[in-house]
Amino acid sequence: MSLKFYHWPMSRAAMVHWMLEELGVPYEVVLLDLHKQEHKTPEFLAINPMGKVPVVEHDGAVITESAAICCYLADLFPQAGLAVPPGDPQRGPYLRWLFFAAGCLEPAFVDRLLQRPEGPSGALGYGSLDAVLGAIARQLRDSGGPNLLGDRFTAADLLVSAQLRWARTMSILPEVPEIEAWLTRVEQRPALQSSIRKNMEWMPNSAP
Ligand SMILES: N[C@@H](CCC(=O)N[C@@H](CS)C(=O)NCC(=O)O)C(=O)O
């Protein structure tokens, strides 16, 4: 089996790197320096015409889109317990929060970061950032915690919490107690710590 991961630490690819660390499987990392436009070469554009990371190549199949990649990898390596398989009563809620990460949480944060006016909530897929964060907080309460689906930590938790952590770094995460408490717990995961360590080493200008 061949698993190749096109990566740049200071990007959305960091979510996929964390996912790979959770899985504990062997993979090849191809670092593309976005500052040097290494993601816009003809070779890379032939793989992903969007010229963006993350990208995963599995036995010749190209997968882009962070949420799709995490979903795919969780299914590919079920032994890691990060997927909820078809037939499981939690499969629907699992897909709901995976897609919520990509379809609601991310655009809400990007609009806030770019200081775009929020616009009419009925026309925006995410409604408003407050509504999005409120829905996550409510799910954490209703599931009984500590995660979105209760006890199990899934690829959906990884994506949602990774985006929340990124927003906190960018100082655009309003304080929501349930979310703060969840992030504190998630940050204790060894795979996340190991991913952060490796990404620090890959950052340009990091100490030798
Ligand atoms: N929808 C994609 C977005 C990927 C994306 O925008 N990646 C950014 C880094 S965070 C990128 O490669 N930007 C470089 C560019 O577009 O030039 C996903 O969720 O994976």
mmCIF file of N, CA and C in Angstrom, residues 54-137:
data_model
loop_
_atom_site.group_PDB
_atom_site.id
_atom_site.type_symbol
_atom_site.label_atom_id
_atom_site.label_comp_id
_atom_site.label_asym_id
_atom_site.label_seq_id
_atom_site.Cartn_x
_atom_site.Cartn_y
_atom_site.Cartn_z
ATOM 1 N N PRO A 54 -4.274 20.330 1.939
ATOM 2 C CA PRO A 54 -3.664 19.004 1.855
ATOM 3 C C PRO A 54 -4.147 18.193 0.643
ATOM 4 N N VAL A 55 -3.260 17.240 0.268
ATOM 5 C CA VAL A 55 -3.634 16.214 -0.713
ATOM 6 C C VAL A 55 -3.090 14.890 -0.183
ATOM 7 N N VAL A 56 -3.874 13.847 -0.358
ATOM 8 C CA VAL A 56 -3.400 12.501 -0.043
ATOM 9 C C VAL A 56 -3.537 11.670 -1.308
ATOM 10 N N GLU A 57 -2.509 10.884 -1.584
ATOM 11 C CA GLU A 57 -2.562 9.929 -2.699
ATOM 12 C C GLU A 57 -2.504 8.533 -2.106
ATOM 13 N N HIS A 58 -3.533 7.770 -2.345
ATOM 14 C CA HIS A 58 -3.556 6.406 -1.807
ATOM 15 C C HIS A 58 -3.634 5.421 -2.965
ATOM 16 N N ASP A 59 -2.566 4.664 -3.144
ATOM 17 C CA ASP A 59 -2.492 3.697 -4.252
ATOM 18 C C ASP A 59 -2.936 4.333 -5.565
ATOM 19 N N GLY A 60 -2.480 5.566 -5.800
ATOM 20 C CA GLY A 60 -2.748 6.235 -7.074
ATOM 21 C C GLY A 60 -4.014 7.077 -7.079
ATOM 22 N N ALA A 61 -4.899 6.912 -6.102
ATOM 23 C CA ALA A 61 -6.130 7.731 -6.054
ATOM 24 C C ALA A 61 -5.807 9.032 -5.324
ATOM 25 N N VAL A 62 -6.258 10.140 -5.931
ATOM 26 C CA VAL A 62 -6.009 11.459 -5.327
ATOM 27 C C VAL A 62 -7.226 11.871 -4.503
ATOM 28 N N ILE A 63 -6.975 12.265 -3.263
ATOM 29 C CA ILE A 63 -8.063 12.771 -2.409
ATOM 30 C C ILE A 63 -7.663 14.163 -1.940
ATOM 31 N N THR A 64 -8.551 15.122 -2.173
ATOM 32 C CA THR A 64 -8.351 16.485 -1.665
ATOM 33 C C THR A 64 -9.535 16.791 -0.739
ATOM 34 N N GLU A 65 -9.511 17.949 -0.123
ATOM 35 C CA GLU A 65 -10.528 18.423 0.824
ATOM 36 C C GLU A 65 -10.305 17.750 2.195
ATOM 37 N N SER A 66 -9.913 18.584 3.146
ATOM 38 C CA SER A 66 -9.533 18.073 4.469
ATOM 39 C C SER A 66 -10.583 17.120 5.059
ATOM 40 N N ALA A 67 -11.855 17.501 4.965
ATOM 41 C CA ALA A 67 -12.886 16.673 5.587
ATOM 42 C C ALA A 67 -13.007 15.328 4.856
ATOM 43 N N ALA A 68 -12.940 15.374 3.518
ATOM 44 C CA ALA A 68 -13.030 14.128 2.748
ATOM 45 C C ALA A 68 -11.831 13.235 3.056
ATOM 46 N N ILE A 69 -10.662 13.854 3.174
ATOM 47 C CA ILE A 69 -9.447 13.068 3.446
ATOM 48 C C ILE A 69 -9.573 12.381 4.811
ATOM 49 N N CYS A 70 -10.011 13.153 5.815
ATOM 50 C CA CYS A 70 -10.101 12.568 7.163
ATOM 51 C C CYS A 70 -11.143 11.457 7.204
ATOM 52 N N CYS A 71 -12.265 11.673 6.509
ATOM 53 C CA CYS A 71 -13.317 10.657 6.443
ATOM 54 C C CYS A 71 -12.775 9.392 5.760
ATOM 55 N N TYR A 72 -12.067 9.610 4.651
ATOM 56 C CA TYR A 72 -11.512 8.493 3.872
ATOM 57 C C TYR A 72 -10.509 7.690 4.709
ATOM 58 N N LEU A 73 -9.609 8.415 5.368
ATOM 59 C CA LEU A 73 -8.573 7.724 6.148
ATOM 60 C C LEU A 73 -9.182 6.985 7.341
ATOM 61 N N ALA A 74 -10.198 7.593 7.946
ATOM 62 C CA ALA A 74 -10.843 6.936 9.094
ATOM 63 C C ALA A 74 -11.469 5.609 8.646
ATOM 64 N N ASP A 75 -12.066 5.608 7.448
ATOM 65 C CA ASP A 75 -12.660 4.365 6.924
ATOM 66 C C ASP A 75 -11.595 3.354 6.528
ATOM 67 N N LEU A 76 -10.484 3.886 5.978
ATOM 68 C CA LEU A 76 -9.423 3.002 5.477
ATOM 69 C C LEU A 76 -8.744 2.244 6.618
ATOM 70 N N PHE A 77 -8.667 2.888 7.766
ATOM 71 C CA PHE A 77 -7.991 2.267 8.910
ATOM 72 C C PHE A 77 -8.974 2.167 10.089
ATOM 73 N N PRO A 78 -9.974 1.288 9.975
ATOM 74 C CA PRO A 78 -11.032 1.248 10.999
ATOM 75 C C PRO A 78 -10.498 0.854 12.374
ATOM 76 N N GLN A 79 -9.334 0.170 12.374
ATOM 77 C CA GLN A 79 -8.793 -0.283 13.659
ATOM 78 C C GLN A 79 -8.465 0.873 14.600
ATOM 79 N N ALA A 80 -8.303 2.081 14.019
ATOM 80 C CA ALA A 80 -7.989 3.253 14.865
ATOM 81 C C ALA A 80 -9.230 3.761 15.593
ATOM 82 N N GLY A 81 -10.406 3.320 15.164
ATOM 83 C CA GLY A 81 -11.648 3.683 15.864
ATOM 84 C C GLY A 81 -12.099 5.119 15.653
ATOM 85 N N LEU A 82 -11.640 5.751 14.581
ATOM 86 C CA LEU A 82 -12.018 7.156 14.347
ATOM 87 C C LEU A 82 -13.197 7.300 13.383
ATOM 88 N N ALA A 83 -13.615 6.183 12.788
ATOM 89 C CA ALA A 83 -14.761 6.221 11.866
ATOM 90 C C ALA A 83 -15.989 5.654 12.574
ATOM 91 N N VAL A 84 -17.153 6.066 12.096
ATOM 92 C CA VAL A 84 -18.395 5.419 12.526
ATOM 93 C C VAL A 84 -18.943 4.734 11.275
ATOM 94 N N PRO A 85 -18.960 3.404 11.252
ATOM 95 C CA PRO A 85 -19.289 2.704 9.999
ATOM 96 C C PRO A 85 -20.776 2.758 9.662
ATOM 97 N N PRO A 86 -21.106 2.582 8.350
ATOM 98 C CA PRO A 86 -22.514 2.476 7.968
ATOM 99 C C PRO A 86 -23.177 1.360 8.783
ATOM 100 N N GLY A 87 -24.422 1.612 9.179
ATOM 101 C CA GLY A 87 -25.136 0.602 9.986
ATOM 102 C C GLY A 87 -25.115 0.962 11.460
ATOM 103 N N ASP A 88 -24.104 1.719 11.879
ATOM 104 C CA ASP A 88 -24.027 2.165 13.275
ATOM 105 C C ASP A 88 -25.048 3.296 13.473
ATOM 106 N N PRO A 89 -25.816 3.274 14.554
ATOM 107 C CA PRO A 89 -26.819 4.337 14.764
ATOM 108 C C PRO A 89 -26.211 5.739 14.821
ATOM 109 N N GLN A 90 -24.921 5.812 15.093
ATOM 110 C CA GLN A 90 -24.270 7.129 15.169
ATOM 111 C C GLN A 90 -23.688 7.583 13.831
ATOM 112 N N ARG A 91 -23.866 6.755 12.777
ATOM 113 C CA ARG A 91 -23.285 7.114 11.469
ATOM 114 C C ARG A 91 -23.822 8.469 10.968
ATOM 115 N N GLY A 92 -25.114 8.674 11.094
ATOM 116 C CA GLY A 92 -25.716 9.930 10.624
ATOM 117 C C GLY A 92 -25.146 11.131 11.359
ATOM 118 N N PRO A 93 -25.217 11.121 12.701
ATOM 119 C CA PRO A 93 -24.616 12.228 13.441
ATOM 120 C C PRO A 93 -23.131 12.425 13.126
ATOM 121 N N TYR A 94 -22.406 11.335 12.900
ATOM 122 C CA TYR A 94 -20.974 11.431 12.555
ATOM 123 C C TYR A 94 -20.802 12.216 11.260
ATOM 124 N N LEU A 95 -21.571 11.833 10.221
ATOM 125 C CA LEU A 95 -21.474 12.548 8.939
ATOM 126 C C LEU A 95 -21.937 13.996 9.096
ATOM 127 N N ARG A 96 -22.953 14.173 9.912
ATOM 128 C CA ARG A 96 -23.465 15.532 10.135
ATOM 129 C C ARG A 96 -22.337 16.454 10.615
ATOM 130 N N TRP A 97 -21.564 16.015 11.600
ATOM 131 C CA TRP A 97 -20.550 16.915 12.157
ATOM 132 C C TRP A 97 -19.310 17.011 11.278
ATOM 133 N N LEU A 98 -19.020 15.958 10.529
ATOM 134 C CA LEU A 98 -17.930 16.048 9.539
ATOM 135 C C LEU A 98 -18.246 17.135 8.509
ATOM 136 N N PHE A 99 -19.472 17.082 7.984
ATOM 137 C CA PHE A 99 -19.856 18.056 6.955
ATOM 138 C C PHE A 99 -20.060 19.446 7.565
ATOM 139 N N PHE A 100 -20.478 19.483 8.799
ATOM 140 C CA PHE A 100 -20.651 20.770 9.491
ATOM 141 C C PHE A 100 -19.298 21.485 9.589
ATOM 142 N N ALA A 101 -18.242 20.711 9.842
ATOM 143 C CA ALA A 101 -16.896 21.298 9.940
ATOM 144 C C ALA A 101 -16.539 22.000 8.635
ATOM 145 N N ALA A 102 -16.788 21.318 7.511
ATOM 146 C CA ALA A 102 -16.396 21.880 6.219
ATOM 147 C C ALA A 102 -17.401 22.915 5.710
ATOM 148 N N GLY A 103 -18.674 22.669 5.947
ATOM 149 C CA GLY A 103 -19.700 23.491 5.306
ATOM 150 C C GLY A 103 -20.173 24.678 6.125
ATOM 151 N N CYS A 104 -20.000 24.613 7.447
ATOM 152 C CA CYS A 104 -20.499 25.701 8.308
ATOM 153 C C CYS A 104 -19.376 26.350 9.110
ATOM 154 N N LEU A 105 -18.639 25.515 9.848
ATOM 155 C CA LEU A 105 -17.655 26.095 10.772
ATOM 156 C C LEU A 105 -16.551 26.845 10.019
ATOM 157 N N GLU A 106 -15.997 26.187 8.996
ATOM 158 C CA GLU A 106 -14.894 26.843 8.302
ATOM 159 C C GLU A 106 -15.300 28.153 7.631
ATOM 160 N N PRO A 107 -16.373 28.184 6.819
ATOM 161 C CA PRO A 107 -16.726 29.470 6.203
ATOM 162 C C PRO A 107 -17.077 30.538 7.229
ATOM 163 N N ALA A 108 -17.675 30.147 8.358
ATOM 164 C CA ALA A 108 -18.014 31.143 9.383
ATOM 165 C C ALA A 108 -16.735 31.790 9.928
ATOM 166 N N PHE A 109 -15.720 30.958 10.173
ATOM 167 C CA PHE A 109 -14.471 31.511 10.699
ATOM 168 C C PHE A 109 -13.723 32.341 9.655
ATOM 169 N N VAL A 110 -13.725 31.868 8.421
ATOM 170 C CA VAL A 110 -12.996 32.597 7.375
ATOM 171 C C VAL A 110 -13.642 33.964 7.154
ATOM 172 N N ASP A 111 -14.971 34.004 7.128
ATOM 173 C CA ASP A 111 -15.652 35.301 6.977
ATOM 174 C C ASP A 111 -15.305 36.226 8.132
ATOM 175 N N ARG A 112 -15.259 35.668 9.354
ATOM 176 C CA ARG A 112 -14.927 36.490 10.520
ATOM 177 C C ARG A 112 -13.474 36.986 10.427
ATOM 178 N N LEU A 113 -12.576 36.099 10.010
ATOM 179 C CA LEU A 113 -11.165 36.484 9.915
ATOM 180 C C LEU A 113 -10.972 37.604 8.891
ATOM 181 N N LEU A 114 -11.673 37.490 7.773
ATOM 182 C CA LEU A 114 -11.529 38.480 6.706
ATOM 183 C C LEU A 114 -12.416 39.705 6.928
ATOM 184 N N GLN A 115 -13.094 39.706 8.082
ATOM 185 C CA GLN A 115 -13.971 40.818 8.476
ATOM 186 C C GLN A 115 -15.029 41.111 7.431
ATOM 187 N N ARG A 116 -15.522 40.037 6.826
ATOM 188 C CA ARG A 116 -16.635 40.212 5.882
ATOM 189 C C ARG A 116 -17.915 40.439 6.680
ATOM 190 N N PRO A 117 -18.763 41.309 6.222
ATOM 191 C CA PRO A 117 -20.041 41.450 6.927
ATOM 192 C C PRO A 117 -20.805 40.135 6.841
ATOM 193 N N GLU A 118 -21.487 39.756 7.918
ATOM 194 C CA GLU A 118 -22.092 38.414 7.958
ATOM 195 C C GLU A 118 -23.236 38.229 6.963
ATOM 196 N N GLY A 119 -23.947 39.295 6.635
ATOM 197 C CA GLY A 119 -25.014 39.129 5.641
ATOM 198 C C GLY A 119 -26.236 38.468 6.239
ATOM 199 N N PRO A 120 -27.290 38.315 5.434
ATOM 200 C CA PRO A 120 -28.537 37.744 5.962
ATOM 201 C C PRO A 120 -28.349 36.268 6.339
ATOM 202 N N SER A 121 -28.697 35.931 7.578
ATOM 203 C CA SER A 121 -28.396 34.581 8.074
ATOM 204 C C SER A 121 -29.171 33.511 7.298
ATOM 205 N N GLY A 122 -30.323 33.897 6.743
ATOM 206 C CA GLY A 122 -31.093 32.915 5.986
ATOM 207 C C GLY A 122 -30.409 32.519 4.687
ATOM 208 N N ALA A 123 -29.590 33.404 4.162
ATOM 209 C CA ALA A 123 -28.924 33.113 2.883
ATOM 210 C C ALA A 123 -27.574 32.442 3.097
ATOM 211 N N LEU A 124 -26.969 32.661 4.269
ATOM 212 C CA LEU A 124 -25.663 32.049 4.534
ATOM 213 C C LEU A 124 -25.863 30.620 5.015
ATOM 214 N N GLY A 125 -25.108 29.703 4.426
ATOM 215 C CA GLY A 125 -25.255 28.287 4.818
ATOM 216 C C GLY A 125 -25.002 28.074 6.289
ATOM 217 N N TYR A 126 -24.147 28.897 6.854
ATOM 218 C CA TYR A 126 -23.818 28.709 8.273
ATOM 219 C C TYR A 126 -24.663 29.592 9.190
ATOM 220 N N GLY A 127 -25.511 30.417 8.634
ATOM 221 C CA GLY A 127 -26.353 31.280 9.469
ATOM 222 C C GLY A 127 -25.553 32.421 10.063
ATOM 223 N N SER A 128 -24.944 32.135 11.210
ATOM 224 C CA SER A 128 -24.056 33.121 11.838
ATOM 225 C C SER A 128 -23.035 32.360 12.666
ATOM 226 N N LEU A 129 -21.926 33.021 12.963
ATOM 227 C CA LEU A 129 -20.896 32.340 13.764
ATOM 228 C C LEU A 129 -21.465 31.966 15.132
ATOM 229 N N ASP A 130 -22.266 32.836 15.713
ATOM 230 C CA ASP A 130 -22.858 32.534 17.018
ATOM 231 C C ASP A 130 -23.729 31.283 16.951
ATOM 232 N N ALA A 131 -24.500 31.167 15.871
ATOM 233 C CA ALA A 131 -25.372 29.989 15.725
ATOM 234 C C ALA A 131 -24.537 28.714 15.602
ATOM 235 N N VAL A 132 -23.433 28.808 14.849
ATOM 236 C CA VAL A 132 -22.563 27.647 14.627
ATOM 237 C C VAL A 132 -21.945 27.197 15.950
ATOM 238 N N LEU A 133 -21.416 28.152 16.707
ATOM 239 C CA LEU A 133 -20.766 27.802 17.974
ATOM 240 C C LEU A 133 -21.800 27.317 18.988
ATOM 241 N N GLY A 134 -22.979 27.922 18.924
ATOM 242 C CA GLY A 134 -24.060 27.487 19.819
ATOM 243 C C GLY A 134 -24.464 26.040 19.525
ATOM 244 N N ALA A 135 -24.484 25.688 18.246
ATOM 245 C CA ALA A 135 -24.873 24.312 17.875
ATOM 246 C C ALA A 135 -23.830 23.313 18.379
ATOM 247 N N ILE A 136 -22.559 23.689 18.289
ATOM 248 C CA ILE A 136 -21.495 22.786 18.768
ATOM 249 C C ILE A 136 -21.592 22.629 20.296
ATOM 250 N N ALA A 137 -21.771 23.755 20.976
ATOM 251 C CA ALA A 137 -21.854 23.707 22.444
ATOM 252 C C ALA A 137 -23.043 22.845 22.869
#
